[in-house]
PDB file of C-alpha atoms in Angstrom:
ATOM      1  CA  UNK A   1     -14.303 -16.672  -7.127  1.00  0.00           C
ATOM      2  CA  UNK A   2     -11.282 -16.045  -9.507  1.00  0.00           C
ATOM      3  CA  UNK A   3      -7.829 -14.869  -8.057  1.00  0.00           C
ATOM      4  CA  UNK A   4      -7.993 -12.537 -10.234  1.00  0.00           C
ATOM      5  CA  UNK A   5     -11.922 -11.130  -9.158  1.00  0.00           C
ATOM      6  CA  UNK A   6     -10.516 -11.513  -5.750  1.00  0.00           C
ATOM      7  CA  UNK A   7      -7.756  -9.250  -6.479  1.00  0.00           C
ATOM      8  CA  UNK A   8      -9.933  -6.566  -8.270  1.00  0.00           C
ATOM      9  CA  UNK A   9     -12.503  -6.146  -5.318  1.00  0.00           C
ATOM     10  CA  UNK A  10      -9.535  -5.792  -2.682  1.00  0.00           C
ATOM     11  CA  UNK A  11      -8.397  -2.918  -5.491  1.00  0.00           C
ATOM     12  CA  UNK A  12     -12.106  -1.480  -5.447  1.00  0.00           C
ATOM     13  CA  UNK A  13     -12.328  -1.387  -1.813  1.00  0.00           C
ATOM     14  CA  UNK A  14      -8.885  -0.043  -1.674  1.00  0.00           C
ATOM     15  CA  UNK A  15      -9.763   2.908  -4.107  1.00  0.00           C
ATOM     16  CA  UNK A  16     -13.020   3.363  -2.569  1.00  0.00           C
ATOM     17  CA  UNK A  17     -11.865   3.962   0.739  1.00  0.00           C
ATOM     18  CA  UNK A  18      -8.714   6.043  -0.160  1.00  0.00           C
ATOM     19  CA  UNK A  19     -11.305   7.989  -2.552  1.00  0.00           C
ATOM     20  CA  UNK A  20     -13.687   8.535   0.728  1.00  0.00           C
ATOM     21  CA  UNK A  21     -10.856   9.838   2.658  1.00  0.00           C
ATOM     22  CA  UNK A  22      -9.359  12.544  -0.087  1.00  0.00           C
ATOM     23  CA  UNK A  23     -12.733  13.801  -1.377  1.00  0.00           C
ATOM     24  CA  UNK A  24     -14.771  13.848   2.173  1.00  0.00           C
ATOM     25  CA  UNK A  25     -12.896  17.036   2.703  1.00  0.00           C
ATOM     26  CA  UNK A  26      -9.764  19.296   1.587  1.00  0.00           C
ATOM     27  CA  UNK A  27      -7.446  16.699   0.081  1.00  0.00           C
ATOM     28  CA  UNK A  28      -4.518  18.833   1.451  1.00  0.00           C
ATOM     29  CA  UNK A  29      -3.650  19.594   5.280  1.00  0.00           C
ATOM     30  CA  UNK A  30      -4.003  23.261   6.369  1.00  0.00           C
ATOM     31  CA  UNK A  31      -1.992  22.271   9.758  1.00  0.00           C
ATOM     32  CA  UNK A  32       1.921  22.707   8.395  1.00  0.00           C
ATOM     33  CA  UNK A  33       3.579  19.663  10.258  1.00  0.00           C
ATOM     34  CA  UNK A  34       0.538  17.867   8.798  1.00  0.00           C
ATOM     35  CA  UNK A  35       1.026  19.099   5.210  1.00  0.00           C
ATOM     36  CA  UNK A  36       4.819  17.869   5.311  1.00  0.00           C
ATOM     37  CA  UNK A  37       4.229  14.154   6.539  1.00  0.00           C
ATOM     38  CA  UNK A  38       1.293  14.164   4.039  1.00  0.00           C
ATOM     39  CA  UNK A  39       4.091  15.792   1.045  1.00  0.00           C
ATOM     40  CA  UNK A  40       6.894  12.811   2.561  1.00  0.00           C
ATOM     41  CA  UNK A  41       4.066  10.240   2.060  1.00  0.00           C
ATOM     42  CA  UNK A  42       3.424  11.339  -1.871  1.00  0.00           C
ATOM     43  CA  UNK A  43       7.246  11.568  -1.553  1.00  0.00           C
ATOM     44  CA  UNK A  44       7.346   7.939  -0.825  1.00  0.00           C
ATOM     45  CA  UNK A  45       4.847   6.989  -3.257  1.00  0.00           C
ATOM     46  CA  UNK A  46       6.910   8.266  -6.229  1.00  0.00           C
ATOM     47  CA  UNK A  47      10.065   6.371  -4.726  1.00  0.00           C
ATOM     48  CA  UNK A  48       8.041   3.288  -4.266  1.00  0.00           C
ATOM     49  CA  UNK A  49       6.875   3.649  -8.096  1.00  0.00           C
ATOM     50  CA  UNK A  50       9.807   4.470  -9.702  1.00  0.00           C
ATOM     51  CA  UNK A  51      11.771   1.589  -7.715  1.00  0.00           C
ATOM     52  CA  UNK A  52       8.995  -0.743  -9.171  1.00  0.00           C
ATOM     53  CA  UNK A  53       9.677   0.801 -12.819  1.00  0.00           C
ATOM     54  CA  UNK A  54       6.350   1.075 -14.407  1.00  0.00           C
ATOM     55  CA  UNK A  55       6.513  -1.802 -16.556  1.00  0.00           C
ATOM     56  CA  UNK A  56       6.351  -3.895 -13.675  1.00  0.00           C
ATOM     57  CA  UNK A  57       4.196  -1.290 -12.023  1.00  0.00           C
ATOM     58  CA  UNK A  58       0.462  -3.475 -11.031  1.00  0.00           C
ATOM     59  CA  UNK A  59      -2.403  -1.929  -8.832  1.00  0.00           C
ATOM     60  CA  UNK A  60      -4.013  -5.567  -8.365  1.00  0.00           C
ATOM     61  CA  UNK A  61      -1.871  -8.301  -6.682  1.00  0.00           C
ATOM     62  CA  UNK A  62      -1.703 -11.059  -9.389  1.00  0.00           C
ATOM     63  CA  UNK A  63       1.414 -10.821 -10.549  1.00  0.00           C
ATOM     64  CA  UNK A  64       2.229  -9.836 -14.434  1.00  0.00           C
ATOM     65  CA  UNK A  65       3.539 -12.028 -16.901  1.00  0.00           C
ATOM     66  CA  UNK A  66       7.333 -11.766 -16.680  1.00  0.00           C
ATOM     67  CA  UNK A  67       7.180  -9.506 -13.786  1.00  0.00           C
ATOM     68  CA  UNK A  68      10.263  -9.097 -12.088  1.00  0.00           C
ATOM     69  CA  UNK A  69      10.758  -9.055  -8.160  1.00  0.00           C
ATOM     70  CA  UNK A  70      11.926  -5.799  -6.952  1.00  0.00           C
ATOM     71  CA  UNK A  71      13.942  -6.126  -4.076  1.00  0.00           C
ATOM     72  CA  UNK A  72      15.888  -2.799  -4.318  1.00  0.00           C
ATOM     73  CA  UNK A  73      15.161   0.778  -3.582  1.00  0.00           C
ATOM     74  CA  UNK A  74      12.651   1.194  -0.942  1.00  0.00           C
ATOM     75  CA  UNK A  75      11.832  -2.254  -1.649  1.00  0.00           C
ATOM     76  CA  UNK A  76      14.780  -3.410   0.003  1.00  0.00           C
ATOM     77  CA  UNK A  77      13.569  -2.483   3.618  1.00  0.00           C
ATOM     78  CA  UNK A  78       9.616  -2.234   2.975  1.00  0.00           C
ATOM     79  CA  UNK A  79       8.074  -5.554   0.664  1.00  0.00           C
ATOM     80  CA  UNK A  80       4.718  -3.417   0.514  1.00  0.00           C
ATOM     81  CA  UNK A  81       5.848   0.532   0.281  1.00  0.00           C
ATOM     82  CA  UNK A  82       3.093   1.403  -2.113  1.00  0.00           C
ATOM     83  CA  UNK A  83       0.985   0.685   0.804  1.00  0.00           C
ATOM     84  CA  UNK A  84       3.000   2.296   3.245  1.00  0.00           C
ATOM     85  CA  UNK A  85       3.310   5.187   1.229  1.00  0.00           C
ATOM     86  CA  UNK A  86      -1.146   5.558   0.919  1.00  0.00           C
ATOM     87  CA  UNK A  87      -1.067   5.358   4.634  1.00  0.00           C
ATOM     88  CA  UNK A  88       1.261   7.854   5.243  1.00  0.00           C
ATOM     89  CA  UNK A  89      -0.383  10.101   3.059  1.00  0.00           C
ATOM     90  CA  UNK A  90      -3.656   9.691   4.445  1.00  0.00           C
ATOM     91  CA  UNK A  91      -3.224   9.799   8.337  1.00  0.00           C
ATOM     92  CA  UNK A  92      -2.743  13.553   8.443  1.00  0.00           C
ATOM     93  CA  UNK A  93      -5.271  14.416   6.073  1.00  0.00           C
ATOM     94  CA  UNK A  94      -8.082  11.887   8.785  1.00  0.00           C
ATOM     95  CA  UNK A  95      -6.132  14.168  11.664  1.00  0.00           C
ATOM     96  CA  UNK A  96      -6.286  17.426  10.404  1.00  0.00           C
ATOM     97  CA  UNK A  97     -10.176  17.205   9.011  1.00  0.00           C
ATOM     98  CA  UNK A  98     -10.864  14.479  11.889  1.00  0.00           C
ATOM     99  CA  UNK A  99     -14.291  12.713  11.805  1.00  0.00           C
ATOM    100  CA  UNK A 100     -15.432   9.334  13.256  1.00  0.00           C
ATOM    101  CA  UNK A 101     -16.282   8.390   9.683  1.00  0.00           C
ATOM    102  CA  UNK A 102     -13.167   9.306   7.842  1.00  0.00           C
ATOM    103  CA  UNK A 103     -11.339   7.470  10.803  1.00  0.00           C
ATOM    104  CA  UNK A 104     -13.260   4.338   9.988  1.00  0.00           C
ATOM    105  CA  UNK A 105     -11.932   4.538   6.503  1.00  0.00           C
ATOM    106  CA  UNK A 106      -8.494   4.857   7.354  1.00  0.00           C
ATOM    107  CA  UNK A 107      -8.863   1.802   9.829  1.00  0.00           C
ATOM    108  CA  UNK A 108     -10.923   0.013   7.144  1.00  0.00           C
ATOM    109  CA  UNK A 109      -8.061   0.491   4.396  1.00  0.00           C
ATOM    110  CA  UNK A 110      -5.318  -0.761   7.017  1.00  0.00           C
ATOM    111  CA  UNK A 111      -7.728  -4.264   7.459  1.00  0.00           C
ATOM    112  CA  UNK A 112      -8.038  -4.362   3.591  1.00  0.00           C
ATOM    113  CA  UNK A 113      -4.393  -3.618   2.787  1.00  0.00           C
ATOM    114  CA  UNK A 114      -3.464  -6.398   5.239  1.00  0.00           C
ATOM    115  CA  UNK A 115      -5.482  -8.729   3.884  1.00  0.00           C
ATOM    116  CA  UNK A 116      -5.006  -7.633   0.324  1.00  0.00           C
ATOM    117  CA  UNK A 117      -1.073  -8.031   0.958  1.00  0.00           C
ATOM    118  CA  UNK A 118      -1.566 -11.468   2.445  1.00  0.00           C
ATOM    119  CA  UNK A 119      -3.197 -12.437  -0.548  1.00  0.00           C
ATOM    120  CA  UNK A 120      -0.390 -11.034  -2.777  1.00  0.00           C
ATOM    121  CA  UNK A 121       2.705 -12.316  -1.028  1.00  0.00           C
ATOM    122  CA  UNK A 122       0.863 -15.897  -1.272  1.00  0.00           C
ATOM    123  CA  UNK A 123       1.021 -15.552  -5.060  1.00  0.00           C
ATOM    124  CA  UNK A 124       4.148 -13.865  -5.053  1.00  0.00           C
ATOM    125  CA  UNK A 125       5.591 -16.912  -3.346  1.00  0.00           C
ATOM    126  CA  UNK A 126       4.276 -18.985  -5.802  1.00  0.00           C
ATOM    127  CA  UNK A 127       5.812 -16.805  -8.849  1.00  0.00           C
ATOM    128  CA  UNK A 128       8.828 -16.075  -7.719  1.00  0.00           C
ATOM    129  CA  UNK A 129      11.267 -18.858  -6.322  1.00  0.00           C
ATOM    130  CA  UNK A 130      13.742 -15.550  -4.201  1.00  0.00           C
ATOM    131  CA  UNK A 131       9.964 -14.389  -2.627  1.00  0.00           C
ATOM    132  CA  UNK A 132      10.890 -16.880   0.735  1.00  0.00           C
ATOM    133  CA  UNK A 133      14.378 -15.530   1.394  1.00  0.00           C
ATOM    134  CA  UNK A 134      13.101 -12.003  -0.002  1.00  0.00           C
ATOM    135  CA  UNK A 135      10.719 -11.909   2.952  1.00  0.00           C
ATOM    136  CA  UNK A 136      13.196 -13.167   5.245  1.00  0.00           C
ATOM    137  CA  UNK A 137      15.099  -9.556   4.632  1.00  0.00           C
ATOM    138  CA  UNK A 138      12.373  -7.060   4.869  1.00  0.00           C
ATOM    139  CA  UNK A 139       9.617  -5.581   6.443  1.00  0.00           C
ATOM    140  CA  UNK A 140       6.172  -6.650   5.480  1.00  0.00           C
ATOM    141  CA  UNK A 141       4.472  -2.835   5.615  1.00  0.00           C
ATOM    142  CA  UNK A 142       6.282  -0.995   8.592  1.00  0.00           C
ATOM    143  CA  UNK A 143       9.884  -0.931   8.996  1.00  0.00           C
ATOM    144  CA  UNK A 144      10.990  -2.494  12.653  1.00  0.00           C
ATOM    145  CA  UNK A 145       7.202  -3.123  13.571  1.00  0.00           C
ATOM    146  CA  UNK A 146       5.589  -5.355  10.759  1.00  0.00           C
TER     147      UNK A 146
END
């Protein structure tokens, strides 16, 4: 298998699973403390993005052709916000409309993000020389825990 097919089925179990989650019920909380974390969590997605800049912007983890490393924005404390940010939006949305199957999602994206982000930062380490040192200043997904 290809990096590249490697990197395209972690994308379509990503989707698949985040897909699951947001169309197995209401894809907005109805519980208001809910609704907000789920609001921070698009929030962060839009930071995460816009720090990126679209033209560096990539949903699979090869990275482009004269991609730049981001290390600024959120990417200064988080190396993976993107994912962050789809967690964050999801875990109120697998509370509020809580079943044992949407919960097995949610813990099935975290094990495919994971791996999918192991995958990346070995490429990214090979395309970028600053990746070591990079990763020496940040958080891998969760700010003071991982």
């Amino acid at each position: 298998m290809t990096t590249k097919q490697q990197s395209y089925i972690y994308v379509l179990i990503q989707l698949s699973l985040i897909a699951y989650v947001c169309i197995s019920e209401i894809p907005f909380c109805s519980t208001p403390y809910l609704l907000a974390i789920e609001i921070l969590g698009i929030l962060m997605v839009l930071f995460a993005v816009w720090s990126m800049k679209m033209g560096n912007f990539n949903i699979n983890s090869v990275p482009k052709e004269k991609g730049e490393l981001r290390t600024t924005g959120f990417y200064a404390v988080v190396r993976h916000p993107m994912y962050l940010s789809t967690l964050v939006v999801l875990l109120p949305l697998v509370i509020d409309y809580f079943n044992y199957y949407r919960l097995a999602a949610y813990v099935l994206l975290i094990l495919v993000l994971i791996f999918k982000l192991t995958f990346e930062e070995k490429l990214l380490l090979k395309e970028f020389e600053g990746y070591r040192d990079y990763r020496k200043k940040t958080w891998r997904l969760v700010p003071f825990v991982y």
